[in-house]
Short mmCIF file of C-alpha atoms in Angstrom, two decimals:
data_model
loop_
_atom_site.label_atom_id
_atom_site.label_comp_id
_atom_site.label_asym_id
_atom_site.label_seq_id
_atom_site.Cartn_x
_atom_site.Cartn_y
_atom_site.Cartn_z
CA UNK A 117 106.12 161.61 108.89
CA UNK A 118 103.39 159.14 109.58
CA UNK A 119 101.05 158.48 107.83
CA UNK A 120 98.45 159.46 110.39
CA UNK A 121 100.00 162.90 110.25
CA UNK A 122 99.92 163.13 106.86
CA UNK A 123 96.05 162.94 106.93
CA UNK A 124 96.14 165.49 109.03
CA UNK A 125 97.67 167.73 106.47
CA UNK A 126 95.46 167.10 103.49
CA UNK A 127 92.03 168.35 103.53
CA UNK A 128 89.83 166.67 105.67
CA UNK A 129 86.56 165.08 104.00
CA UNK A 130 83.71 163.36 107.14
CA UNK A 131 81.31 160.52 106.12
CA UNK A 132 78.78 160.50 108.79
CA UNK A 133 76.73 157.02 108.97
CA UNK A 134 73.63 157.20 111.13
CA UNK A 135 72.12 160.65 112.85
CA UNK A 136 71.93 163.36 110.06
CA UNK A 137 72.31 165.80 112.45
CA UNK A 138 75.91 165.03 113.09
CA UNK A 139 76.36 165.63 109.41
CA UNK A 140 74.15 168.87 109.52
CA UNK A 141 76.69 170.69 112.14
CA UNK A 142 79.73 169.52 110.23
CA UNK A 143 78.44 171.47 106.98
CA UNK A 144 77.74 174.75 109.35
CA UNK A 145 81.48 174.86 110.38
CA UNK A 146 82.54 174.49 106.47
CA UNK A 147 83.36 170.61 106.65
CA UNK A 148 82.86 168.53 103.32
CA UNK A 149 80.53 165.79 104.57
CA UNK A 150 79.00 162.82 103.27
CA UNK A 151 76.14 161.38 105.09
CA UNK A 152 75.01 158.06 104.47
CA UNK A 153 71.17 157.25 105.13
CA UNK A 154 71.47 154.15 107.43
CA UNK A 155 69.65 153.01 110.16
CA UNK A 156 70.88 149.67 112.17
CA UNK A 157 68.57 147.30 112.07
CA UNK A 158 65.94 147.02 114.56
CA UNK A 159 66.34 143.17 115.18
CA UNK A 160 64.71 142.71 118.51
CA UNK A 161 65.20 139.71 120.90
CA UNK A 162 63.40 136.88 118.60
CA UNK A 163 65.96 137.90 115.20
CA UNK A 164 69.31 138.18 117.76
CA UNK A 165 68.61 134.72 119.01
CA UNK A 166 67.93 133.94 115.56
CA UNK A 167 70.93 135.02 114.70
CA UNK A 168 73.04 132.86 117.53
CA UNK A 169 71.11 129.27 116.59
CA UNK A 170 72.03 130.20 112.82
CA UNK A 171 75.84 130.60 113.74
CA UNK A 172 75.54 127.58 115.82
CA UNK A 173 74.02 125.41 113.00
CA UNK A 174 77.48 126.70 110.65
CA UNK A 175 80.04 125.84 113.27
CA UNK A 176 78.57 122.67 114.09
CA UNK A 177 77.96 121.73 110.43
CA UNK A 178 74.37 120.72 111.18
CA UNK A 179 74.29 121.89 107.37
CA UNK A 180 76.69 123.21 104.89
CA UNK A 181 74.96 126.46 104.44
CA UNK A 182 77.68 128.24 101.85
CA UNK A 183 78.00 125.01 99.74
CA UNK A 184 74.05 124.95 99.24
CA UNK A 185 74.02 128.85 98.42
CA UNK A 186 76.91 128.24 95.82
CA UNK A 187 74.82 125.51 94.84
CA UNK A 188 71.64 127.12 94.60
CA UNK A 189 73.41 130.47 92.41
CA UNK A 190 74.90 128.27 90.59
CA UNK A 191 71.56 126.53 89.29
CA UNK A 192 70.31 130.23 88.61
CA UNK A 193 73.05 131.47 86.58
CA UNK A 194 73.61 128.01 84.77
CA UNK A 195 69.59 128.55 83.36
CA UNK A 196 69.40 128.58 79.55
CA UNK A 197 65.73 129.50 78.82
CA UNK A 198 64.21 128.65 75.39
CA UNK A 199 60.81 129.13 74.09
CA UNK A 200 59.77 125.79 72.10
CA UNK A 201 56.30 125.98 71.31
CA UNK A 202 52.91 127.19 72.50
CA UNK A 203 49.57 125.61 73.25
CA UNK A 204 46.19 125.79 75.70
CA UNK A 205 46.45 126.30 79.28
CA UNK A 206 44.27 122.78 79.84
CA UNK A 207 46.66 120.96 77.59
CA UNK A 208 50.37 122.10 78.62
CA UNK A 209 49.54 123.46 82.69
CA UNK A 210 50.89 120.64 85.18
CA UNK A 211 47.98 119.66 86.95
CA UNK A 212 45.69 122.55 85.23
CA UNK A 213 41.79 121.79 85.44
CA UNK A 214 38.72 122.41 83.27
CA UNK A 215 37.51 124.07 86.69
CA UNK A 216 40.09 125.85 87.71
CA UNK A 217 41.66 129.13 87.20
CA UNK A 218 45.32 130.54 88.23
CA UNK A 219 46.43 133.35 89.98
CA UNK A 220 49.42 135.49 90.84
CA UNK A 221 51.13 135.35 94.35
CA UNK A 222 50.33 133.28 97.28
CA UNK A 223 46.99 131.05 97.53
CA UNK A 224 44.30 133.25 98.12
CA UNK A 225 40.28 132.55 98.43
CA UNK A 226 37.66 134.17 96.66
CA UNK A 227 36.11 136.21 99.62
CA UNK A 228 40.13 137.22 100.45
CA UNK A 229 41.36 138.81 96.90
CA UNK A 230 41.62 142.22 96.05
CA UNK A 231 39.45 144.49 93.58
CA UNK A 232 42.04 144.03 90.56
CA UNK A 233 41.85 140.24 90.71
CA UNK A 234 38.14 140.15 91.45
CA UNK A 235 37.73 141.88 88.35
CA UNK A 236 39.99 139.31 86.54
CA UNK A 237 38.51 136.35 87.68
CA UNK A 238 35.29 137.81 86.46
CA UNK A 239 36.46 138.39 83.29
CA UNK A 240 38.01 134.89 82.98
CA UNK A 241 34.67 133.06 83.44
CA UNK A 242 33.48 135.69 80.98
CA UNK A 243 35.79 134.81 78.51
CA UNK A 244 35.09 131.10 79.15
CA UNK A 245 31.81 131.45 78.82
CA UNK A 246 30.53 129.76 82.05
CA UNK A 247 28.45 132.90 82.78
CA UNK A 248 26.82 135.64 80.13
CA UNK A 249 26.93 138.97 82.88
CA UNK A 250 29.53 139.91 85.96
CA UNK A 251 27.06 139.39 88.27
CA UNK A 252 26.50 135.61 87.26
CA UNK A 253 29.96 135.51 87.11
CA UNK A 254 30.92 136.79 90.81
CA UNK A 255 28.25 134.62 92.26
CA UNK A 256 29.98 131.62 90.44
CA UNK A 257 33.67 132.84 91.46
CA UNK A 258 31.84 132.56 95.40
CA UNK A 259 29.87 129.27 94.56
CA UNK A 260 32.99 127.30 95.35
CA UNK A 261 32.75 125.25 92.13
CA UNK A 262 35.66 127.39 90.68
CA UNK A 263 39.22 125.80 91.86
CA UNK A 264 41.77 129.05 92.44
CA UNK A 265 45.13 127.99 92.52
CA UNK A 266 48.68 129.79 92.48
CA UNK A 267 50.32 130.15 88.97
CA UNK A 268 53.61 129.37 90.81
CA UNK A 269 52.00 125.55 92.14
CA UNK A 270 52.13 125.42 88.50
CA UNK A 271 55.47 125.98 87.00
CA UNK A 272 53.71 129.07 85.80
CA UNK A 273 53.72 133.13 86.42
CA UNK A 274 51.23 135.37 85.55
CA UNK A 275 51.60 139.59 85.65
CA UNK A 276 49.56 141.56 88.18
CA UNK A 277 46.31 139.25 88.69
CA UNK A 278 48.07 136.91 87.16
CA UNK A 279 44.70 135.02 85.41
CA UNK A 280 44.95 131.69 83.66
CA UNK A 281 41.55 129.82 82.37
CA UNK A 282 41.78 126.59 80.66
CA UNK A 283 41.27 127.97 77.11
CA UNK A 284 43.71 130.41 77.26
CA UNK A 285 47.14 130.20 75.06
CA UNK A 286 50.15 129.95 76.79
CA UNK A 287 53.88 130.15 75.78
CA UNK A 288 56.29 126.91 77.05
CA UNK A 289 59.28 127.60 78.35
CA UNK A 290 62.23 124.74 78.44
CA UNK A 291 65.46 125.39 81.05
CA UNK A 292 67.72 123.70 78.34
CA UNK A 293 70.31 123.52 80.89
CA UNK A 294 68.15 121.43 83.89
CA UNK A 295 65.39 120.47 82.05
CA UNK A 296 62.14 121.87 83.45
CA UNK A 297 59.79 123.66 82.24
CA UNK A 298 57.74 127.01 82.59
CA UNK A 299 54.29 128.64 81.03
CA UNK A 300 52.99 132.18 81.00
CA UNK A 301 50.18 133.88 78.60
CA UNK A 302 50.60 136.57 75.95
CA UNK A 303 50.50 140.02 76.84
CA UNK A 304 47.80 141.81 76.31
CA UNK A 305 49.18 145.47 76.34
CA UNK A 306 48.87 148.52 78.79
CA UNK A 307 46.09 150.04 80.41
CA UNK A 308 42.41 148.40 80.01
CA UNK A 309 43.63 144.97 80.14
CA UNK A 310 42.32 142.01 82.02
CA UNK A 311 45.65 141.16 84.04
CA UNK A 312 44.65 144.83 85.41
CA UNK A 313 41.13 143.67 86.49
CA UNK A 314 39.12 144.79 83.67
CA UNK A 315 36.50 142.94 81.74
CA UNK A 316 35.00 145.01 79.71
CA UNK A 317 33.43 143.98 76.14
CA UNK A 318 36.60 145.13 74.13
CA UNK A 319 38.68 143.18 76.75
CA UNK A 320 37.07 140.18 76.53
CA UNK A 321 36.95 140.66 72.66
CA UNK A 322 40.89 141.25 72.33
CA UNK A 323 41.74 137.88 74.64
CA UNK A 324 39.28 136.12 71.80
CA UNK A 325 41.45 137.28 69.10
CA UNK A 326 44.72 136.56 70.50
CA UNK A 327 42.96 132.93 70.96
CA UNK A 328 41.90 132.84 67.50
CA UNK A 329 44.82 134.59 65.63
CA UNK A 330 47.70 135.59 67.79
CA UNK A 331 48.07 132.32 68.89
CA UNK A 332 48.22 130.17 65.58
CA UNK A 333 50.32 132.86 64.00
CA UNK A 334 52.92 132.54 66.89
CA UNK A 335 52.79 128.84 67.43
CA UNK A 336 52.93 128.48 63.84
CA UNK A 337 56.58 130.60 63.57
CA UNK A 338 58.00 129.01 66.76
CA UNK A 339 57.41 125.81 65.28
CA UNK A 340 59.34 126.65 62.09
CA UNK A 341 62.39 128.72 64.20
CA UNK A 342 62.28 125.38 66.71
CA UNK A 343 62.73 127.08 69.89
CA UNK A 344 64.08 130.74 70.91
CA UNK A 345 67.01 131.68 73.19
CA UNK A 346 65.62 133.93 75.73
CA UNK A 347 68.84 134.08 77.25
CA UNK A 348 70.34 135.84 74.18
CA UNK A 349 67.59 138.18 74.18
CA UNK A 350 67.48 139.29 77.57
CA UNK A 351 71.30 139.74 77.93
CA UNK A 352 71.08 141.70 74.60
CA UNK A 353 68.46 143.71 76.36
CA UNK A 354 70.06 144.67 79.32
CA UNK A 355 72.71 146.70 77.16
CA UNK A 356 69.89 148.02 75.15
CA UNK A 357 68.37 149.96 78.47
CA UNK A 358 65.81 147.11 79.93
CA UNK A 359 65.55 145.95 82.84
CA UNK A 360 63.03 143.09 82.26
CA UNK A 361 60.21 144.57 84.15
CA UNK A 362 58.52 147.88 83.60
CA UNK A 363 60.58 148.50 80.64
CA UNK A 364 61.05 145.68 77.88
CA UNK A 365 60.93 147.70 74.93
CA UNK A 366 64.32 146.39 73.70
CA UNK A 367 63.12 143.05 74.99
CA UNK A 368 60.36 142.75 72.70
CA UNK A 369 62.26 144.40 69.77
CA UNK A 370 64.59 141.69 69.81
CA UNK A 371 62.18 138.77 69.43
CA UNK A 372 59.94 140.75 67.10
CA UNK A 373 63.36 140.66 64.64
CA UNK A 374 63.18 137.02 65.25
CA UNK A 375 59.75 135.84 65.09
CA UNK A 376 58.75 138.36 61.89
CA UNK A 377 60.71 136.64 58.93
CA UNK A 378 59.24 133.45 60.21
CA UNK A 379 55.57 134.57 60.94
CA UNK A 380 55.75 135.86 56.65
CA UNK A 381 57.05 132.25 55.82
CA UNK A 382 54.14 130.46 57.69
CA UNK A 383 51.07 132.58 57.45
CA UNK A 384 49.59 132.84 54.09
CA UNK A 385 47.06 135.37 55.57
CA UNK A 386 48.68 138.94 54.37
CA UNK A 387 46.06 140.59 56.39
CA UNK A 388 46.12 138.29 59.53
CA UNK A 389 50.32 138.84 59.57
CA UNK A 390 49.84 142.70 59.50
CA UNK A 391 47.46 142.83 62.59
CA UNK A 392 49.90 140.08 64.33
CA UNK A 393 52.98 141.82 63.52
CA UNK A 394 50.85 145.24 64.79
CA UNK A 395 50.06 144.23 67.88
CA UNK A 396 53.82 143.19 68.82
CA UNK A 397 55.06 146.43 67.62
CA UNK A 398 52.26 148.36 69.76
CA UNK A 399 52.71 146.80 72.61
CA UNK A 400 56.57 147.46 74.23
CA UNK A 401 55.64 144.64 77.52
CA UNK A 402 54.98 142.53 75.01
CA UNK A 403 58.07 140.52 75.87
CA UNK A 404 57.08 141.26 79.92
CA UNK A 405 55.44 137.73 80.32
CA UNK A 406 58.44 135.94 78.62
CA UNK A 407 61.08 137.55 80.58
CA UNK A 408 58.85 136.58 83.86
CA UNK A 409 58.76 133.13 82.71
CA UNK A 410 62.35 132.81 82.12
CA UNK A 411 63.08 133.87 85.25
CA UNK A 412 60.66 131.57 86.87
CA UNK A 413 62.02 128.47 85.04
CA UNK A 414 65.65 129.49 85.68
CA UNK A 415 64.76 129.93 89.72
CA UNK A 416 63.01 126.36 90.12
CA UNK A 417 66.18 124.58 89.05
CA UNK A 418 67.39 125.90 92.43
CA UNK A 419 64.35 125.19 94.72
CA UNK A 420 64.71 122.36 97.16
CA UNK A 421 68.26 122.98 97.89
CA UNK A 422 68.83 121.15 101.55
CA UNK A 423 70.37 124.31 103.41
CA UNK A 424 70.09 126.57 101.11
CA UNK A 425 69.04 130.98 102.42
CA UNK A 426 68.46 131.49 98.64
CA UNK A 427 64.99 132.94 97.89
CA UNK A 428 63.37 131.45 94.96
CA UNK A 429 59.77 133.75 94.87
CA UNK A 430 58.92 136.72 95.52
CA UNK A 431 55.12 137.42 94.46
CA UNK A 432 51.83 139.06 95.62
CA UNK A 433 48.40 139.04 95.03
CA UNK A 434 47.17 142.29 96.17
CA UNK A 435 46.39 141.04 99.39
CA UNK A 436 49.55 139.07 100.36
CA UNK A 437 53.34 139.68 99.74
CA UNK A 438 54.80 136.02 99.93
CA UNK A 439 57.90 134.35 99.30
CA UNK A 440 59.62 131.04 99.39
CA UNK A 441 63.43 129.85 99.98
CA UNK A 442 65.36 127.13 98.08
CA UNK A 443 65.63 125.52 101.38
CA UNK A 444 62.72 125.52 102.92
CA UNK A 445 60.59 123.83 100.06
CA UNK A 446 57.28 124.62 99.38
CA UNK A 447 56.19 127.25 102.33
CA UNK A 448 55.17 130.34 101.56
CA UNK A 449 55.91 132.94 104.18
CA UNK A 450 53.54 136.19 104.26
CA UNK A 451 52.74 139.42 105.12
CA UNK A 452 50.60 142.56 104.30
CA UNK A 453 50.97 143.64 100.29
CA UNK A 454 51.63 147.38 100.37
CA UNK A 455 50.22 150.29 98.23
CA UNK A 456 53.59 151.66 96.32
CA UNK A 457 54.91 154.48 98.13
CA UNK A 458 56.50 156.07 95.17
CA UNK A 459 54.60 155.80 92.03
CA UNK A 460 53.37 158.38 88.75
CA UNK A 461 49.84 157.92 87.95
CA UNK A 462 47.79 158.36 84.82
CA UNK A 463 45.81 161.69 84.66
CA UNK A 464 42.76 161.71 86.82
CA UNK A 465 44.08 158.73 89.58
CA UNK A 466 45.80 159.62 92.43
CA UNK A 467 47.37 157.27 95.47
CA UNK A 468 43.78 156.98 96.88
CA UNK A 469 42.76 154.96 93.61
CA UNK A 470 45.64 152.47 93.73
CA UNK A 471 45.07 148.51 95.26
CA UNK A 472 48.49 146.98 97.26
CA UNK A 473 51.23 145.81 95.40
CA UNK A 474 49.70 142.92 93.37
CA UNK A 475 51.75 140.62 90.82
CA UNK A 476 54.21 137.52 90.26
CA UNK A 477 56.18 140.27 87.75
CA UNK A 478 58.67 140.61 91.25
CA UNK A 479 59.94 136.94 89.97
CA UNK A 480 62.18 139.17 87.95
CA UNK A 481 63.80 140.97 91.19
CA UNK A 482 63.84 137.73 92.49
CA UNK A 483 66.06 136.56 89.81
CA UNK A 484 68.21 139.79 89.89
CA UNK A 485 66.40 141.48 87.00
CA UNK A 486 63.85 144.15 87.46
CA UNK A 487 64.53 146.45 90.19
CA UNK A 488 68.18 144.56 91.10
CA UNK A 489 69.19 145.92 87.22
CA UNK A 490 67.45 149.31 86.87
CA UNK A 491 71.26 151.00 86.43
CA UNK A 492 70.27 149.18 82.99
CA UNK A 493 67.08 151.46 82.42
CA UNK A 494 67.47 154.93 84.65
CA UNK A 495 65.03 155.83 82.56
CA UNK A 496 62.15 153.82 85.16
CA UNK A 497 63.07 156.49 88.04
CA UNK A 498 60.48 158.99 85.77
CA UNK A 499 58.01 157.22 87.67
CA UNK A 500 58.88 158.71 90.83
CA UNK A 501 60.71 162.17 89.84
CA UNK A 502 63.44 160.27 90.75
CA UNK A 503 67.35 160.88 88.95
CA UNK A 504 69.79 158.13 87.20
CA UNK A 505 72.49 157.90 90.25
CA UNK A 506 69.64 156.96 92.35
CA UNK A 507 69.01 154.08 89.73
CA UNK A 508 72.37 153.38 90.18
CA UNK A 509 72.66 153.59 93.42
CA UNK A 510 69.41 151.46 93.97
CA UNK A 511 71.39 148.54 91.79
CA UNK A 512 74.44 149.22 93.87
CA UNK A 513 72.65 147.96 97.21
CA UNK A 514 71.32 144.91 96.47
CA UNK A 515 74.72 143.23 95.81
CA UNK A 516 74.94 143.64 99.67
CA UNK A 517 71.50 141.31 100.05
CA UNK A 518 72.61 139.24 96.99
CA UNK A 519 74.84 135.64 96.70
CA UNK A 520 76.21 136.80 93.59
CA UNK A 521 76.64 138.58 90.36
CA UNK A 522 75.50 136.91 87.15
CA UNK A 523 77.61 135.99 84.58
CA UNK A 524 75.81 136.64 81.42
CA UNK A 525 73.48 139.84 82.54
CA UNK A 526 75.42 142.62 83.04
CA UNK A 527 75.03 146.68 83.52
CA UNK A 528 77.36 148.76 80.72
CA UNK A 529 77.11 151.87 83.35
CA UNK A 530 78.88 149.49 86.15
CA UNK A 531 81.44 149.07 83.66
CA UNK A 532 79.70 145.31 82.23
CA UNK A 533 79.47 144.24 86.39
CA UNK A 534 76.91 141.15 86.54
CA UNK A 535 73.23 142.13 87.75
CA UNK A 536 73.06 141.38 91.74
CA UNK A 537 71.81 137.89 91.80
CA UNK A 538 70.19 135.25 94.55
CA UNK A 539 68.56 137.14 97.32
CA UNK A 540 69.76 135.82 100.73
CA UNK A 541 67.26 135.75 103.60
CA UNK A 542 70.15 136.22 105.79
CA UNK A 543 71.76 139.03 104.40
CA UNK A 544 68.44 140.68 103.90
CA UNK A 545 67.29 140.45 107.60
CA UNK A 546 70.93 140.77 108.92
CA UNK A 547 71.86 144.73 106.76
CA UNK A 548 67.81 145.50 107.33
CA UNK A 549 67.78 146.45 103.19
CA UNK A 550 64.91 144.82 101.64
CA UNK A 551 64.73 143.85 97.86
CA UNK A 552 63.96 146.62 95.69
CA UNK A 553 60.33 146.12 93.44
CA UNK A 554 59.75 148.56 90.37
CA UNK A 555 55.57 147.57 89.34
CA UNK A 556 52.51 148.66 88.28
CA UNK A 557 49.29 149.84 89.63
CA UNK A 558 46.29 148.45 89.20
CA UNK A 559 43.03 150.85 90.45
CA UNK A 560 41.82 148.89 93.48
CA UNK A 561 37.70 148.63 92.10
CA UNK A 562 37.06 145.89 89.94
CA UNK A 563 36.95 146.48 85.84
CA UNK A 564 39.04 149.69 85.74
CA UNK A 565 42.12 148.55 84.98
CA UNK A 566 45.92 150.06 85.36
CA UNK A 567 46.22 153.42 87.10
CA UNK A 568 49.91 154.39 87.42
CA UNK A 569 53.54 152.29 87.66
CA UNK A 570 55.68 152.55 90.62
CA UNK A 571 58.48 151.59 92.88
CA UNK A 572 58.22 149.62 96.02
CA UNK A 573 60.55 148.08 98.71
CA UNK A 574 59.65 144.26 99.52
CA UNK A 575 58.53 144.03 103.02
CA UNK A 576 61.30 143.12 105.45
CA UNK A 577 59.28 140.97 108.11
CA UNK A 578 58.48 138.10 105.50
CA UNK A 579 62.16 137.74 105.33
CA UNK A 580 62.37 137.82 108.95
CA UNK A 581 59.62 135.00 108.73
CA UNK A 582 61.29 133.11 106.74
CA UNK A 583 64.86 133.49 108.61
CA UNK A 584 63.17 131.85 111.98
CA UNK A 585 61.56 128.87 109.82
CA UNK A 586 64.92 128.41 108.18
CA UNK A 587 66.61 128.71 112.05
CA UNK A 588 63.92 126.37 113.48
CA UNK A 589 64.26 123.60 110.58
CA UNK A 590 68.14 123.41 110.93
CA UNK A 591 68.60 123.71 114.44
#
């Protein structure tokens, strides 16, 4: 018998890819049917032809496109991250100014940014003390004599608004592996919090207490320890239900265990160690700007790659959603942010509160973390009402937009399989699956603060952006 009539004599199972209805009349004559939601993508003329010059530019070698991806994932996955000391934003920031205050996402001006980061920048000068009221402060911000600059032109990455000022504390990050460097600031917490867009009395208070005590205390104990594996950590994490981004409880566990003994040995202060170690314990992101930072310094060992579809940021800042390619140096390609279609919010906010996606946390996704490992943490789908498989099965797609699968971060419920890593602009545009975000929501008026957490899909037309630059360039 064939084996083509031997299918015929088992029972007969259908998966139906594209129109549901097809699927729909199979189930009302008693089929078993599995139908897969997929659309093909909607290229248009402009992507097909884009398509043609890039398989031109392979076959005549104009540039070795698979070496530089190898190259490019390699530099990723290669990335040891190590904390090894702390220190003010004015003294350690490349290029940092006594002017000048960061942001998240691409370069934005003043009369361009969104509610949340309004409300940061005004709490920044606040905190600075280069204005005693918000409204002194906002007509400063629009003066023109404050310098706003991207976090990421910086070696830096900051969480939702993403605010740096000079005086502020900042951790510093060394790629032991490459060499380079990152910086990010402490985390302040949930809710009220000035990376949300408030600026408030008590906010402005608790930023001058992690200047005055949570800073010494910490800089004091990662001076004794001499640096701390955030490699370790995070890999620990991941098998301890993280996923780097909306949930780093285990994250922050982990260096808690390492930085207590050595905060006791250095800080005589029995009272000032108890409201340090406090604050850690309270405060689950804690660890949130560290993993951001670590995926940020692992990422721009693999910028600048000649030929290389790798993408090495993904970021917004509530206006824009940008994001830049290994091999297509420093241009940042942009569209539209977008308000989080799926998201929980706190009691008494609703979608009509909520400003567009706004952060450089997606530097996690971008590094496969995040989003990319939620089978790690199923636990994030809450947000949305949403079930474990569908974590899972979120996971399981982007290792069809991905280069690779890391070799240290791995998912236990994928039997230990590597976290989907190096997001290819090609494969992105080419399947029409865009990178998958999980965030949070800042309200979209100034001084409020966080609203809600959500999930989001990155939008697909900045990677089509960024596929005709890369198609122009190498042709």
């Amino acid at each position: 018998m064939s084996k083509v009539n031997e299918l015929f004599n088992n029972e007969l199972k259908v998966i139906n890819i594209g129109l549901k209805a097809f699927a729909e009349s199979l189930k009302l004559t008693g089929y078993k049917v599995i139908n897969v939601d997929w659309n093909p993508p909607a290229y248009g003329e402009e992507i097909e032809s884009a398509f043609e010059k890039f398989n031109e530019i392979v076959l005549n070698k104009k540039v070795d496109v698979e070496s530089a991806n190898k190259e490019a994932f390699q530099r990723l996955i290669n990335s040891r991250p190590k904390i090894v000391g702390m220190g003010k934003a004015i003294d350690l920031i490349p290029n940092m100014k006594k002017n000048m205050l960061l942001h998240a996402g691409p370069p934005i001006s003043w009369d361009r940014m969104c509610g949340p980061m309004r409300g940061a920048v005004i709490g920044a000068i606040l905190y600075e003390g280069w204005a005693k009221t918000e409204d002194e402060a906002e007509r400063l911000a629009a003066s023109g004599e404050i310098e706003f600059s991207p976090c990421h032109h910086h070696q830096a990455t900051g969480p939702m608004a993403g605010v740096y000022s000079p005086s502020m504390p900042v951790f510093e990050l060394v790629n032991e592996t490459y060499g380079n460097k990152a910086y990010t600031n402490m985390n302040e917490g949930l809710g009220k919090v000035l990376r949300m867009g408030a600026f408030s009395p008590d906010v402005i208070s608790r930023l001058k207490w992690m200047e005055s005590e949570l800073y010494p205390v910490l800089a004091r104990a990662i001076e004794y320890l001499g640096s701390i594996d955030l490699k370790n950590i995070f890999a620990q994490a991941l098998h301890m239900g993280d996923e780097g981004h909306n949930r780093n409880r285990a994250g922050t566990s982990l260096l808690f265990r390492q930085l207590a003994p050595a905060i006791v040995k250095t800080t005589n202060d029995p009272d000032a160690v108890e409201r340090v170690l406090k604050f850690i314990d309270g405060n689950d992101h804690f660890f949130l700007n560290l993993s951001m930072s670590a995926a940020k310094v692992s990422l721009d060992a693999a910028r600048n790659i000649e030929g290389s579809t790798m993408v090495v940021v993904m970021a917004r800042n509530g206006t824009d959603f940008g994001i830049q390619v290994s091999g297509l140096g420093d241009t940042w390609f942009t569209v539209p942010a977008e308000v989080p279609p799926n998201a929980l919010y706190f009691p008494g906010f609703t979608k009509d509160d909520a400003n567009p996606d706004i952060g450089d946390s997606s530097i996690t996704e971008t590094a496969g973390w995040g989003g990319f490992a939620i089978a790690s943490a199923p636990a994030i789908v809450q947000f949305t009402g949403g079930t474990p498989m569908e974590a899972v099965n979120k996971t399981k797609l982007m290792y069809e937009i991905t280069i690779g699968e890391n070799n240290t971060y791995q998912i236990p419920y994928l039997n230990f399989r590597g976290t989907p890593t190096g997001i290819d602009i090609k494969l992105v545009v080419e399947k029409g699956i865009p990178p998958f975000i999980d965030t949070g929501i800042a309200h979209k008026k100034p001084g409020i603060g966080q609203v809600g957490a959500g999930l989001v899909d990155a939008p697909i037309e900045v990677f089509k952006k960024a596929f005709l630059a890369f198609v122009q360039k190498y042709s």
